[in-house]
Amino acid sequence: MCGIVGFIGAEEAAPILLDGLARLEYRGYDSAGLAVYSPEDGLKVVKAKGRLRVLSDIVEGGKSIRGAVGLGHTRWATHGEPSDVNAHPHVGMSGRVAVVHNGIIENFAQIKEFLESKGVRFVSQTDTEVVAQLLEYYYRGDIMEAVTKVLHRIEGAYALGILCADCPDQLIAARKDSPLILGCGDGFSFLASDVTAFLKYTREVCYLEDGEIAVLTREGIQVYSHPYLQPVEKERHHVDWEVSAAEKGGYEHFMAKEIMEQPKAFRDTVFPRIQNGRVALEELRLSASYLREIDKIYIIACGSSYHVGMVAKYILEKLLRKPVEVTLASEFRYCDPLVTHRTLCLVISQSGETIDTLAALREAKRLGGRILSIVNVVGSSIARESDDVLYTWAGPEIAVATTKAYSTQLAVIYLIALRFAELLDTIGAVEYAALVEELLTLPSKMERVLENREAIQYYASIYFNHESIFFIGRNIDYAIGLEGSLKLKEISYIHSEAYAAGELKHGTISLIQPGTLVVALASCVPLFDKLVSNVVEVKSRGADVLGLTVESRGEIFQKTVDHVITVPDTHPMLLPSLDVIPMQLFAYYVALMRGCDIDKPRNLAKSVTVE
Ligand code: AGP
């Protein structure tokens, strides 16, 4: 969703803002803009529809728009089409206040009507312009007073950056339910939607909480509570991420780099948490007696994180013998969920800012559930609002289509399953030891799967022109099929569906015709024969079948399918970590051959911060 960056310092702001916006491009956007102030030129705003490059060309890489304080924005359209005029920053009628915004102002129509009745003329169709106009309406020489009045009046979600030409030695930031992070430097300050925007300049950050207002100056950052403007002492955090981790490092796409980084990300997430052959989750404060008391585990997430939840259900139910319900966060909020103080809610999110997941977390908490989250972004809203957090150590994930975050989320599920099973005494010592041992071999097995990428590229070259692709599998293979299908849809725009193989006969098989591609996942050995029967059914209706199975079944599967991809054998519960890689690579190569914008697929945003 929209990307925000603000800078105040001694250097020219525009090139720094453009660089920051480039690092936020992955969030998804359709237009971009800058507002920069200098005593000579006053407040200058430049906006352009399209890629950041268009804006950058207009301002000559930042050289033609002078000043050492400013705001930048990449817009992902919600209210009003992508256009120059709807792009941010927005300014009030007198051109005194510039505003950038991420989120949705839900009551913008009423405010607009009110302001229009007072003679204010609007130029855009956006909800954000009401914030700029309302600020000028309330402004009587004290910008903080105007900001507090505006925040009192607006409803919805927002991360706001504000620059007032009458007080150009400061930027103002405010947030509610949308991410905003503050960067503290020596002689400069930043605000941004994501730390990657300013990581090059500083790693010292503060997290702005809902209902707080920050004043950024060259000397530092002061945070106040809303509405009484009481100063708030903020803790500073140091961000460990390397700048290079958020760069392509020689790869054509971030997605390719992140696929290849999976063995390392898995190691970083798992190995430090295994000590003397046992899973040690020191971050967790869940006791055996608490776990015995819970009567249900509710998994809440969106998109790929939800697919991790689907895998988790199979693993947790098998190992813990407790019922596990997996639900889409966007549905959870409105389904009157059965959560009590005996429910453990497992919330999964890469960004930690997905608005549906955050809202579901709050609802689960309100109902008395205990929240354990699995999050990649340290200090994100979901991490901060959870009772316990287990971080995935995937590093920054830039490509919209998640790969390494998904793999590390799975890794944390294995750790949780083992630790909880040990606490509940639902696992035998032999199985526990075998699983831990196998867990430690997974990264090198993942490397072997990655080494086989040319074969997958070849299959992609055969099938990239298909317009409809089905993924079938049973049990955990079905859950992986869901993820494989989502990856393909997201980046290659091919229509695709994932089906539990046994369910095909109940309707979907009518769509199979000569030449339809079916990706058949058959790595779940106990169900191998059943899956082979399903493959025979689709083959006899003319489907082309690309199979996936474990090495020990490769030869036999080859007799039924057109082509087969194999992954090393491992413990059945750990197979998802190997199976998902060919699915990611297949989607990647298909999208590459179709000439798609892989890292920034159409209509998608990395972090979905509006409902
Ligand atoms: C995955 O490739 C997607 N881009 C998307 O489904 C994503 O997993 C979903 O939006 C959830 O995001 P989160 O993990 O940051 O909460």
PDB file of N, CA, C and O and ligand atoms in Angstrom, residues 302-305 349-351 354 400-402 409 486-487 490 608, ligand 1:
ATOM      1  N   CYS A 302      -3.714 -13.972   6.693  1.00  0.00           N
ATOM      2  CA  CYS A 302      -4.196 -13.693   5.329  1.00  0.00           C
ATOM      3  C   CYS A 302      -3.210 -14.267   4.312  1.00  0.00           C
ATOM      4  O   CYS A 302      -2.018 -14.379   4.591  1.00  0.00           O
ATOM      5  N   GLY A 303      -3.699 -14.537   3.124  1.00  0.00           N
ATOM      6  CA  GLY A 303      -2.845 -14.885   1.988  1.00  0.00           C
ATOM      7  C   GLY A 303      -1.924 -16.055   2.273  1.00  0.00           C
ATOM      8  O   GLY A 303      -2.330 -17.107   2.785  1.00  0.00           O
ATOM      9  N   SER A 304      -0.649 -15.879   1.944  1.00  0.00           N
ATOM     10  CA  SER A 304       0.317 -16.966   2.131  1.00  0.00           C
ATOM     11  C   SER A 304       0.473 -17.329   3.601  1.00  0.00           C
ATOM     12  O   SER A 304       0.721 -18.491   3.940  1.00  0.00           O
ATOM     13  N   SER A 305       0.363 -16.341   4.468  1.00  0.00           N
ATOM     14  CA  SER A 305       0.474 -16.639   5.901  1.00  0.00           C
ATOM     15  C   SER A 305      -0.671 -17.562   6.324  1.00  0.00           C
ATOM     16  O   SER A 305      -0.509 -18.435   7.178  1.00  0.00           O
ATOM     17  N   SER A 349       1.968 -13.321  10.388  1.00  0.00           N
ATOM     18  CA  SER A 349       2.071 -12.196   9.454  1.00  0.00           C
ATOM     19  C   SER A 349       3.535 -11.857   9.176  1.00  0.00           C
ATOM     20  O   SER A 349       4.304 -11.668  10.111  1.00  0.00           O
ATOM     21  N   GLN A 350       3.894 -11.757   7.920  1.00  0.00           N
ATOM     22  CA  GLN A 350       5.244 -11.317   7.571  1.00  0.00           C
ATOM     23  C   GLN A 350       5.442  -9.874   8.001  1.00  0.00           C
ATOM     24  O   GLN A 350       6.358  -9.559   8.740  1.00  0.00           O
ATOM     25  N   SER A 351       4.567  -8.997   7.495  1.00  0.00           N
ATOM     26  CA  SER A 351       4.752  -7.555   7.708  1.00  0.00           C
ATOM     27  C   SER A 351       4.441  -7.133   9.134  1.00  0.00           C
ATOM     28  O   SER A 351       4.988  -6.155   9.628  1.00  0.00           O
ATOM     29  N   THR A 354      -0.595  -6.099   8.458  1.00  0.00           N
ATOM     30  CA  THR A 354      -1.799  -6.375   7.673  1.00  0.00           C
ATOM     31  C   THR A 354      -3.029  -5.992   8.502  1.00  0.00           C
ATOM     32  O   THR A 354      -3.249  -6.524   9.594  1.00  0.00           O
ATOM     33  N   VAL A 400       6.761  -8.642  -3.692  1.00  0.00           N
ATOM     34  CA  VAL A 400       5.373  -8.731  -3.222  1.00  0.00           C
ATOM     35  C   VAL A 400       5.006 -10.187  -2.936  1.00  0.00           C
ATOM     36  O   VAL A 400       4.352 -10.503  -1.937  1.00  0.00           O
ATOM     37  N   ALA A 401       5.431 -11.079  -3.814  1.00  0.00           N
ATOM     38  CA  ALA A 401       5.127 -12.498  -3.607  1.00  0.00           C
ATOM     39  C   ALA A 401       6.081 -13.050  -2.547  1.00  0.00           C
ATOM     40  O   ALA A 401       7.290 -13.097  -2.744  1.00  0.00           O
ATOM     41  N   THR A 402       5.522 -13.474  -1.449  1.00  0.00           N
ATOM     42  CA  THR A 402       6.382 -13.935  -0.352  1.00  0.00           C
ATOM     43  C   THR A 402       6.977 -15.308  -0.651  1.00  0.00           C
ATOM     44  O   THR A 402       6.327 -16.177  -1.243  1.00  0.00           O
ATOM     45  N   GLN A 409       8.134 -18.917   8.332  1.00  0.00           N
ATOM     46  CA  GLN A 409       6.913 -19.114   9.133  1.00  0.00           C
ATOM     47  C   GLN A 409       6.680 -20.608   9.365  1.00  0.00           C
ATOM     48  O   GLN A 409       6.345 -21.035  10.479  1.00  0.00           O
ATOM     49  N   LEU A 486      -1.449 -19.716  -5.543  1.00  0.00           N
ATOM     50  CA  LEU A 486      -1.437 -18.271  -5.250  1.00  0.00           C
ATOM     51  C   LEU A 486      -0.206 -17.606  -5.859  1.00  0.00           C
ATOM     52  O   LEU A 486      -0.286 -16.537  -6.464  1.00  0.00           O
ATOM     53  N   LYS A 487       0.954 -18.261  -5.710  1.00  0.00           N
ATOM     54  CA  LYS A 487       2.186 -17.695  -6.270  1.00  0.00           C
ATOM     55  C   LYS A 487       2.025 -17.462  -7.765  1.00  0.00           C
ATOM     56  O   LYS A 487       2.373 -16.421  -8.287  1.00  0.00           O
ATOM     57  N   GLU A 490      -0.523 -14.613  -8.582  1.00  0.00           N
ATOM     58  CA  GLU A 490      -0.015 -13.291  -8.217  1.00  0.00           C
ATOM     59  C   GLU A 490       0.902 -12.693  -9.262  1.00  0.00           C
ATOM     60  O   GLU A 490       0.789 -11.529  -9.598  1.00  0.00           O
ATOM     61  N   VAL A 608      -0.778  -5.061   3.159  1.00  0.00           N
ATOM     62  CA  VAL A 608      -2.150  -4.585   2.912  1.00  0.00           C
ATOM     63  C   VAL A 608      -2.658  -3.876   4.165  1.00  0.00           C
ATOM     64  O   VAL A 608      -3.168  -4.505   5.094  1.00  0.00           O
TER      65      VAL A 608
HETATM   66  C1  AGP B   1       1.825 -13.508  -0.632  1.00  0.00           C
HETATM   67  O1  AGP B   1       2.642 -13.768  -1.710  1.00  0.00           O
HETATM   68  C2  AGP B   1       1.038 -12.308  -0.688  1.00  0.00           C
HETATM   69  N1  AGP B   1       1.602 -11.234  -1.330  1.00  0.00           N
HETATM   70  C3  AGP B   1      -0.001 -12.073   0.376  1.00  0.00           C
HETATM   71  O2  AGP B   1      -0.942 -13.080   0.241  1.00  0.00           O
HETATM   72  C4  AGP B   1       0.461 -11.996   1.840  1.00  0.00           C
HETATM   73  O3  AGP B   1       0.897 -13.245   2.272  1.00  0.00           O
HETATM   74  C5  AGP B   1      -0.707 -11.478   2.699  1.00  0.00           C
HETATM   75  O4  AGP B   1      -1.073 -10.206   2.264  1.00  0.00           O
HETATM   76  C6  AGP B   1      -0.406 -11.464   4.177  1.00  0.00           C
HETATM   77  O5  AGP B   1       0.636 -10.593   4.475  1.00  0.00           O
HETATM   78  P1  AGP B   1       1.350 -10.619   5.872  1.00  0.00           P
HETATM   79  O6  AGP B   1       1.988 -11.949   6.010  1.00  0.00           O
HETATM   80  O7  AGP B   1       2.347  -9.491   5.800  1.00  0.00           O
HETATM   81  O8  AGP B   1       0.303 -10.383   6.914  1.00  0.00           O
END
